[in-house]
C-alpha cells in the first residue's frame, strides 16, 4: 500500500539514531509475545544517551502492547511517513485485543535481526530495541530501551514525518535548515 | 528583538501542555540559583503524564545549567519559534559559565508565578516546572518535572517550532492536519 515508496534500506550507525528520533516524530511500536503480535502509535519518547543508544518511552498499561513489550523485553520502533497517515490513525484507534493490525492496515511484518518483534516494512526506519532498564515501568509505564540495530531507507534523504499534537491533530514536518557553520565542535 | 511578535500571553490549562511539547520541539530551559541564571537548549524530552502534567528530560551534567536545576529543583521550559533561531543557535554554542545568555542574546527574563527561575518573554510559551522525581538523575541525568503553571501566546494559533536533528540541522514545523473525525473518544 502506501509504503510502496520505501524500496531499500541500509544499516544506520547507532550513533545516528538520534537524527530521526530527536525531532519528536510519532512512531509505531511493534511487538510480539508467544505467537501474538501488535502495533501501537506512540508519541511520548526521548533519546537518553548516544552510546549505548538509549531511548525512553511511555507505553501505558492500558495498551494491549504493554504486556507484549513488558514480557518479551523487546520491541521495534518504526518511523512512519505521511504516506502512512491513514494507517497511523487506524492503528491509534483500534486495539490489538480485537484485530491483527498488520492485516487490517496492510502492513508487512519482516524478520528483525536481533529481536523477535517484527519490523514494519512500509516504515521509513526501524529501530530494534532491547529493554535496558525497567525501574520506572511500575510507577510511570516508562521503558528505557537500548537500540541494538537500526535500518533506514536509502531515499528520500528527509522523510516527511507526523508529530502528534493531541485532539486528532498532527503537525507535518517541514523544511530542513542548517546552521552547521555556526556550531562549535562538540556542541552538535 | 525577534520576539517582538509575542505580545500577550494567557494561562493554559495544564491538561493542554502536551499540545506544545508532544510534537518534540527544541526548548530552552531557564534556571536560577543563588543569584545566577542561565539558559540552555534542550531536545531530549517527553511528556510522561497528563495529570499531574509530568515531563521528563535529560540535562547533561556537562551543562552549566545542570547544577542550577538540580540544586533549585526548578526550571522553566520555554518554547521558542523560528523567529528566535539565531538566539537558539547562540545559546546552544556558548556556556553560562562565561556569559549571561539573557544579555548576550537580547532575551528578557520575566518573573514566574510559582518558581524562582525566570520566564523568557520572547518565547511563545513558558512552562513553570518543579522537580517531581530525581531518582534517575544520578544514572541518566534524567529529571522528571511537574508543570505547575503554563503561559502561552494568544496568537498565532500555531507557532512555527524548531526540531533538532543533530549536526547543526533543524526541521522546521510544517502544516497542521486534523483527523479528529476518525478518532474514537478517549483515543485522542
mmCIF file of C-alpha atoms in Angstrom, chain B residues 22-113:
data_model
loop_
_atom_site.group_PDB
_atom_site.id
_atom_site.type_symbol
_atom_site.label_atom_id
_atom_site.label_comp_id
_atom_site.label_asym_id
_atom_site.label_seq_id
_atom_site.Cartn_x
_atom_site.Cartn_y
_atom_site.Cartn_z
ATOM 1 C CA UNK B 22 4.421 16.288 22.465
ATOM 2 C CA UNK B 23 5.381 17.224 18.865
ATOM 3 C CA UNK B 24 9.013 17.258 20.026
ATOM 4 C CA UNK B 25 10.212 20.863 19.635
ATOM 5 C CA UNK B 26 13.561 22.192 20.747
ATOM 6 C CA UNK B 27 13.013 24.046 24.028
ATOM 7 C CA UNK B 28 15.008 26.493 26.108
ATOM 8 C CA UNK B 29 15.486 25.633 29.776
ATOM 9 C CA UNK B 30 15.843 28.670 32.028
ATOM 10 C CA UNK B 31 17.031 28.297 35.584
ATOM 11 C CA UNK B 32 18.283 30.283 38.563
ATOM 12 C CA UNK B 33 20.220 29.518 41.723
ATOM 13 C CA UNK B 34 21.731 31.892 44.284
ATOM 14 C CA UNK B 35 21.870 34.973 42.083
ATOM 15 C CA UNK B 36 22.991 33.219 38.901
ATOM 16 C CA UNK B 37 20.741 32.375 35.996
ATOM 17 C CA UNK B 38 21.141 30.545 32.741
ATOM 18 C CA UNK B 39 19.507 29.311 29.549
ATOM 19 C CA UNK B 40 20.255 26.118 27.645
ATOM 20 C CA UNK B 41 18.834 24.426 24.568
ATOM 21 C CA UNK B 42 17.278 21.021 25.135
ATOM 22 C CA UNK B 43 15.832 18.357 22.841
ATOM 23 C CA UNK B 44 15.769 15.149 24.832
ATOM 24 C CA UNK B 45 12.363 15.359 26.487
ATOM 25 C CA UNK B 46 8.993 13.641 26.675
ATOM 26 C CA UNK B 47 5.568 14.034 28.220
ATOM 27 C CA UNK B 48 5.035 11.417 30.939
ATOM 28 C CA UNK B 49 1.566 12.030 32.378
ATOM 29 C CA UNK B 50 -1.472 14.234 31.731
ATOM 30 C CA UNK B 51 -2.499 14.905 35.361
ATOM 31 C CA UNK B 52 -0.330 15.850 37.081
ATOM 32 C CA UNK B 53 1.340 17.222 33.936
ATOM 33 C CA UNK B 54 4.629 15.325 34.100
ATOM 34 C CA UNK B 55 7.502 15.961 31.743
ATOM 35 C CA UNK B 56 10.831 14.126 31.671
ATOM 36 C CA UNK B 57 14.084 15.385 30.196
ATOM 37 C CA UNK B 58 17.804 14.769 30.021
ATOM 38 C CA UNK B 59 20.013 17.658 31.170
ATOM 39 C CA UNK B 60 23.611 16.544 30.934
ATOM 40 C CA UNK B 61 25.844 17.114 33.923
ATOM 41 C CA UNK B 62 28.287 18.631 31.412
ATOM 42 C CA UNK B 63 25.945 21.634 31.106
ATOM 43 C CA UNK B 64 26.354 24.709 33.274
ATOM 44 C CA UNK B 65 22.584 24.550 33.921
ATOM 45 C CA UNK B 66 22.799 21.095 35.497
ATOM 46 C CA UNK B 67 23.719 22.300 38.986
ATOM 47 C CA UNK B 68 21.259 25.208 38.800
ATOM 48 C CA UNK B 69 18.295 22.960 38.094
ATOM 49 C CA UNK B 70 19.476 20.171 40.379
ATOM 50 C CA UNK B 71 20.037 22.458 43.359
ATOM 51 C CA UNK B 72 16.991 24.668 42.896
ATOM 52 C CA UNK B 73 14.702 21.789 41.899
ATOM 53 C CA UNK B 74 13.037 24.179 39.478
ATOM 54 C CA UNK B 75 13.185 25.336 35.897
ATOM 55 C CA UNK B 76 11.104 26.907 33.170
ATOM 56 C CA UNK B 77 10.667 25.140 29.827
ATOM 57 C CA UNK B 78 10.361 27.862 27.172
ATOM 58 C CA UNK B 79 9.176 27.258 23.621
ATOM 59 C CA UNK B 80 11.000 29.369 21.019
ATOM 60 C CA UNK B 81 9.730 29.850 17.477
ATOM 61 C CA UNK B 82 11.795 30.192 14.317
ATOM 62 C CA UNK B 83 11.870 33.962 14.966
ATOM 63 C CA UNK B 84 14.457 33.087 17.628
ATOM 64 C CA UNK B 85 16.589 30.730 15.524
ATOM 65 C CA UNK B 86 19.764 32.791 15.744
ATOM 66 C CA UNK B 87 19.420 33.166 19.521
ATOM 67 C CA UNK B 88 18.791 29.422 19.825
ATOM 68 C CA UNK B 89 21.976 28.612 17.903
ATOM 69 C CA UNK B 90 23.908 31.111 20.019
ATOM 70 C CA UNK B 91 22.548 29.691 23.276
ATOM 71 C CA UNK B 92 23.461 26.177 22.202
ATOM 72 C CA UNK B 93 27.021 27.134 21.373
ATOM 73 C CA UNK B 94 28.036 29.142 24.437
ATOM 74 C CA UNK B 95 28.248 28.412 28.132
ATOM 75 C CA UNK B 96 26.610 30.212 31.019
ATOM 76 C CA UNK B 97 29.878 29.785 32.898
ATOM 77 C CA UNK B 98 31.263 32.590 30.719
ATOM 78 C CA UNK B 99 28.355 34.831 29.746
ATOM 79 C CA UNK B 100 24.868 35.920 30.786
ATOM 80 C CA UNK B 101 22.832 34.477 27.938
ATOM 81 C CA UNK B 102 19.839 36.754 28.555
ATOM 82 C CA UNK B 103 22.031 39.802 27.927
ATOM 83 C CA UNK B 104 24.109 38.236 25.193
ATOM 84 C CA UNK B 105 21.118 37.216 23.101
ATOM 85 C CA UNK B 106 18.740 40.090 23.907
ATOM 86 C CA UNK B 107 16.229 37.989 25.815
ATOM 87 C CA UNK B 108 14.049 39.328 28.621
ATOM 88 C CA UNK B 109 13.775 37.480 31.947
ATOM 89 C CA UNK B 110 10.324 37.751 33.492
ATOM 90 C CA UNK B 111 9.199 36.757 36.944
ATOM 91 C CA UNK B 112 7.462 33.399 37.055
ATOM 92 C CA UNK B 113 4.387 32.757 39.244
#
